[in-house]
PDB file of C-alpha atoms in Angstrom:
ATOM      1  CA  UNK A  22      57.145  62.086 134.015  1.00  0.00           C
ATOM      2  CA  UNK A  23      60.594  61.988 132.476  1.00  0.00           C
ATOM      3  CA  UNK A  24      61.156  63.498 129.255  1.00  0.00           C
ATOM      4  CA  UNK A  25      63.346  64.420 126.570  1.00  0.00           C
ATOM      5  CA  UNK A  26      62.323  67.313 124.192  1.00  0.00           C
ATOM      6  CA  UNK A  27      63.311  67.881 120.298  1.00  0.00           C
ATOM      7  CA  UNK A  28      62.779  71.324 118.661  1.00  0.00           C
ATOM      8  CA  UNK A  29      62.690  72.715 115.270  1.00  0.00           C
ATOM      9  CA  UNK A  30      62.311  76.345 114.175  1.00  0.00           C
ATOM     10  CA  UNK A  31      62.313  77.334 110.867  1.00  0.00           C
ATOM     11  CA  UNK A  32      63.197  81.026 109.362  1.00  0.00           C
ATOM     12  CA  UNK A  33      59.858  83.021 108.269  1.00  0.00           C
ATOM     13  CA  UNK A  34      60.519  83.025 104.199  1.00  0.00           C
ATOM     14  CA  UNK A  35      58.610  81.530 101.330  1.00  0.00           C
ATOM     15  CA  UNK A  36      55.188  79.795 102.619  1.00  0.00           C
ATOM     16  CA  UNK A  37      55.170  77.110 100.212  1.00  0.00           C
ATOM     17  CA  UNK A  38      58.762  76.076 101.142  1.00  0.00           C
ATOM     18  CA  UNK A  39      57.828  76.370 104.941  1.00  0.00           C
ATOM     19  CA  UNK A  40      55.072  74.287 104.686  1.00  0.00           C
ATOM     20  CA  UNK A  41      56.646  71.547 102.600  1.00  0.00           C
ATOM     21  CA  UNK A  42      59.673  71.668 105.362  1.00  0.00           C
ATOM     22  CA  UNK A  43      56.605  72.113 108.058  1.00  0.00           C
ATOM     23  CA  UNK A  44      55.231  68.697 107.136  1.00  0.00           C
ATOM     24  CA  UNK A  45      59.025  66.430 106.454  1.00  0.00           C
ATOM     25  CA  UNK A  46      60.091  67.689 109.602  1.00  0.00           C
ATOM     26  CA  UNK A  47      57.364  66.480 111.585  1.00  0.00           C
ATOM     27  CA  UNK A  48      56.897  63.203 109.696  1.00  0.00           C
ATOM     28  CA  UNK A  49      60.489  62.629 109.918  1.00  0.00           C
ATOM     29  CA  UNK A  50      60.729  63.084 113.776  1.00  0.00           C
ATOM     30  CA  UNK A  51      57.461  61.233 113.752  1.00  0.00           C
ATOM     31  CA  UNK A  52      59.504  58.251 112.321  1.00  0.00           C
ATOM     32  CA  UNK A  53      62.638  58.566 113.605  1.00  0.00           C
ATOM     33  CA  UNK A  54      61.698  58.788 117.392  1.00  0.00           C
ATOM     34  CA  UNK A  55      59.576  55.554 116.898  1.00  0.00           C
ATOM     35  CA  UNK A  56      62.207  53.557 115.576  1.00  0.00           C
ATOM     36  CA  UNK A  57      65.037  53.476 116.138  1.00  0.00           C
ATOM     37  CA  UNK A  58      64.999  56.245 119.317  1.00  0.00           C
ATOM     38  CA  UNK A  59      62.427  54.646 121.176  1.00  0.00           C
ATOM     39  CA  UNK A  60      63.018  51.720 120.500  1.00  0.00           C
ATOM     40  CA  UNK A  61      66.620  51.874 121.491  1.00  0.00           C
ATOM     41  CA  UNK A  62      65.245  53.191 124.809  1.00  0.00           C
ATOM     42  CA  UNK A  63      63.471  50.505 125.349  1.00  0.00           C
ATOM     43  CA  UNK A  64      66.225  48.401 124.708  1.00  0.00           C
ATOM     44  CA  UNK A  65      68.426  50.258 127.017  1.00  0.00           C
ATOM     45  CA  UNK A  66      65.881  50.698 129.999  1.00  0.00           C
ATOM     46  CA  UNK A  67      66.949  49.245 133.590  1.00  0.00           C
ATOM     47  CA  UNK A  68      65.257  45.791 133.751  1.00  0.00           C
ATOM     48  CA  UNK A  69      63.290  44.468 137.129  1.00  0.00           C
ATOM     49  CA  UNK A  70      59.702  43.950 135.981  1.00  0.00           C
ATOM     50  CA  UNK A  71      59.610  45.591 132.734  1.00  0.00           C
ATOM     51  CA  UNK A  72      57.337  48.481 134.022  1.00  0.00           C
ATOM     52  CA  UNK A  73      59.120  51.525 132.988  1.00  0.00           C
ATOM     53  CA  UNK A  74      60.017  49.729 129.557  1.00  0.00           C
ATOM     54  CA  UNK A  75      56.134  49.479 128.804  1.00  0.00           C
ATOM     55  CA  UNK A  76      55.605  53.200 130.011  1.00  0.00           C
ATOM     56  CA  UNK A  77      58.336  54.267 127.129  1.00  0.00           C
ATOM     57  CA  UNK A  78      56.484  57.026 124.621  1.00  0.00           C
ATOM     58  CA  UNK A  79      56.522  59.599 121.897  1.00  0.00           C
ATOM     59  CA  UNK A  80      54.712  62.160 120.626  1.00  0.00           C
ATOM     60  CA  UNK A  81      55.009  65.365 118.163  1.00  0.00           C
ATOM     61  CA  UNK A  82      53.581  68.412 118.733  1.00  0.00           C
ATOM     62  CA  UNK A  83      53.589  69.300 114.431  1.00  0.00           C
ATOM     63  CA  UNK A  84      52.334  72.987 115.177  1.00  0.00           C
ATOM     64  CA  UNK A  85      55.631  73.391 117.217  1.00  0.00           C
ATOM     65  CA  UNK A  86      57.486  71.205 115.404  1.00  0.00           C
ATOM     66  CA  UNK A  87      58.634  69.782 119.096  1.00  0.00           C
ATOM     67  CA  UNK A  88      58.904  65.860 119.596  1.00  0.00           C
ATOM     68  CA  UNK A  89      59.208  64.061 122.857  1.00  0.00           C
ATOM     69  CA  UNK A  90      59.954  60.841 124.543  1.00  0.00           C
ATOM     70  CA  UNK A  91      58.807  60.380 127.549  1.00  0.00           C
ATOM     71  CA  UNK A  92      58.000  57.744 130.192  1.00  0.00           C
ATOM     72  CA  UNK A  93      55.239  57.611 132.847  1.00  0.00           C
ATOM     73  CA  UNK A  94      56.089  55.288 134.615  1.00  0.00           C
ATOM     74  CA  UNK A  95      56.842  57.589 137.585  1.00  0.00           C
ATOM     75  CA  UNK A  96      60.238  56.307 138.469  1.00  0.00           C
ATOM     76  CA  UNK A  97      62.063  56.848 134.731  1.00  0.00           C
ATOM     77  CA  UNK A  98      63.435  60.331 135.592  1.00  0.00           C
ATOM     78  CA  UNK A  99      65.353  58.805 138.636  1.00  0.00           C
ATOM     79  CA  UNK A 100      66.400  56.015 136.738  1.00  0.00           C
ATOM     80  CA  UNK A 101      67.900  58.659 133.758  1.00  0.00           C
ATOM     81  CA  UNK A 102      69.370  61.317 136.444  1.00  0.00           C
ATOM     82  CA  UNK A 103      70.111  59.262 139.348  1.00  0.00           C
ATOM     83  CA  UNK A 104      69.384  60.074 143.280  1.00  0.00           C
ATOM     84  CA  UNK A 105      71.296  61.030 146.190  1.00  0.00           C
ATOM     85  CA  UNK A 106      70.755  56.989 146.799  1.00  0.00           C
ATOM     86  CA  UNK A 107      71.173  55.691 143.103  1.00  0.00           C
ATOM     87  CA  UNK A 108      73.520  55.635 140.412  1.00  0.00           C
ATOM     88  CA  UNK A 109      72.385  56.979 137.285  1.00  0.00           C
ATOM     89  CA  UNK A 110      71.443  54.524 134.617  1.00  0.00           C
ATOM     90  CA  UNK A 111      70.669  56.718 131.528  1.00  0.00           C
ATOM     91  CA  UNK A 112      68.821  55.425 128.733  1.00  0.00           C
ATOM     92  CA  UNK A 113      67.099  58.007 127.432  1.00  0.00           C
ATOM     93  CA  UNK A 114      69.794  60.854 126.304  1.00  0.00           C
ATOM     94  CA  UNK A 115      72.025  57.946 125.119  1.00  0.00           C
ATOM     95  CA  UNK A 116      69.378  56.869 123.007  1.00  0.00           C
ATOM     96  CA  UNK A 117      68.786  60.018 121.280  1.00  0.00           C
ATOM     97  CA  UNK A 118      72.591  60.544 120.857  1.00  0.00           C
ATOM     98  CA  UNK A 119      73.437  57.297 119.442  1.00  0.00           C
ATOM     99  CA  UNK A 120      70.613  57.567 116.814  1.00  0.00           C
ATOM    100  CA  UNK A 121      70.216  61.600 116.232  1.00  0.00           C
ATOM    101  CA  UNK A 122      71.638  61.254 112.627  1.00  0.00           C
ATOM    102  CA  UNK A 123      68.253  58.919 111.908  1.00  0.00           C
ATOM    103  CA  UNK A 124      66.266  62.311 112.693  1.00  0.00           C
ATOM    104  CA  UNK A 125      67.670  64.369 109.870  1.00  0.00           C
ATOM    105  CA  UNK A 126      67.933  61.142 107.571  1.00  0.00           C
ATOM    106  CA  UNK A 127      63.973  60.919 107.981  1.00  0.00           C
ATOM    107  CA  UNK A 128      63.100  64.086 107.821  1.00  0.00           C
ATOM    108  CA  UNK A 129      65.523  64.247 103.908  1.00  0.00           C
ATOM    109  CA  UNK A 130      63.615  60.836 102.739  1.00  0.00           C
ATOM    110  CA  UNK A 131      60.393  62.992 103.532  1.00  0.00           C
ATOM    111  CA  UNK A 132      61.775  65.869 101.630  1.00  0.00           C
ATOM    112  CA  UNK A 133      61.467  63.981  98.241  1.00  0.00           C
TER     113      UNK A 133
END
C-alpha cells in the first residue's frame, strides 16, 4: 500500500480552545483530502485499466489528528516512486502540493 501521511499537533494550552481546534482540524482535512486532493489524484493517476484509480483512498485518524491517502491497489507505490525498470509517474505528492492551501482553507471555514 502506497501512502501519503498528514499530521497535526497542537500545543497543550486551554482545553476548550484545543478541542474546538481538535474538531476543525480534523473536519477540515476530512474535506479537503476528499476533494480536491483525492480527487486530483485520481485525476492524475497513470491510466491502463483504471485499477489503481478505483483503489485511490482517504482516511483521518481524528485522535491523531493524522490524514492519509492511500491506494491499495498494490502497484500505486511503484507507480509514485518509480523502479529500477520504470520511470516515476507521481500523482500522489503532486496532488497534495498543488492543493495543500485547500487544507488550511477547510480547516478556517470549520473554525467559524
Amino acid at each position: 500500500m502506497a501512502f501519503i501521511e498528514l499530521n497535526f499537533e497542537l500545543i497543550p494550552r486551554r482545553a476548550a480552545f484545543n478541542a474546538a481546534m481538535r474538531r476543525a482540524i480534523a473536519a477540515g482535512m476530512e474535506e479537503a483530502l476528499d476533494d480536491p486532493i483525492k480527487t486530483a489524484a485520481v485525476e492524475g493517476s497513470p491510466i491502463r485499466r483504471g485499477t489503481n484509480r478505483r483503489s485511490i483512498d482517504f482516511d483521518v485518524d481524528k485522535a491523531k489528528l493524522t490524514g492519509r491517502l492511500f491506494t491499495q491497489s498494490g502497484y500505486g507505490g511503484y507507480l509514485e516512486v518509480g523502479t529500477s525498470r520504470m520511470a516515476p509517474r507521481p500523482y500522489m505528492v503532486p496532488a497534495v502540493e498543488r492543493n495543500k492551501g485547500a487544507i488550511a482553507r477547510a480547516i478556517k471555514r470549520h473554525l467559524r
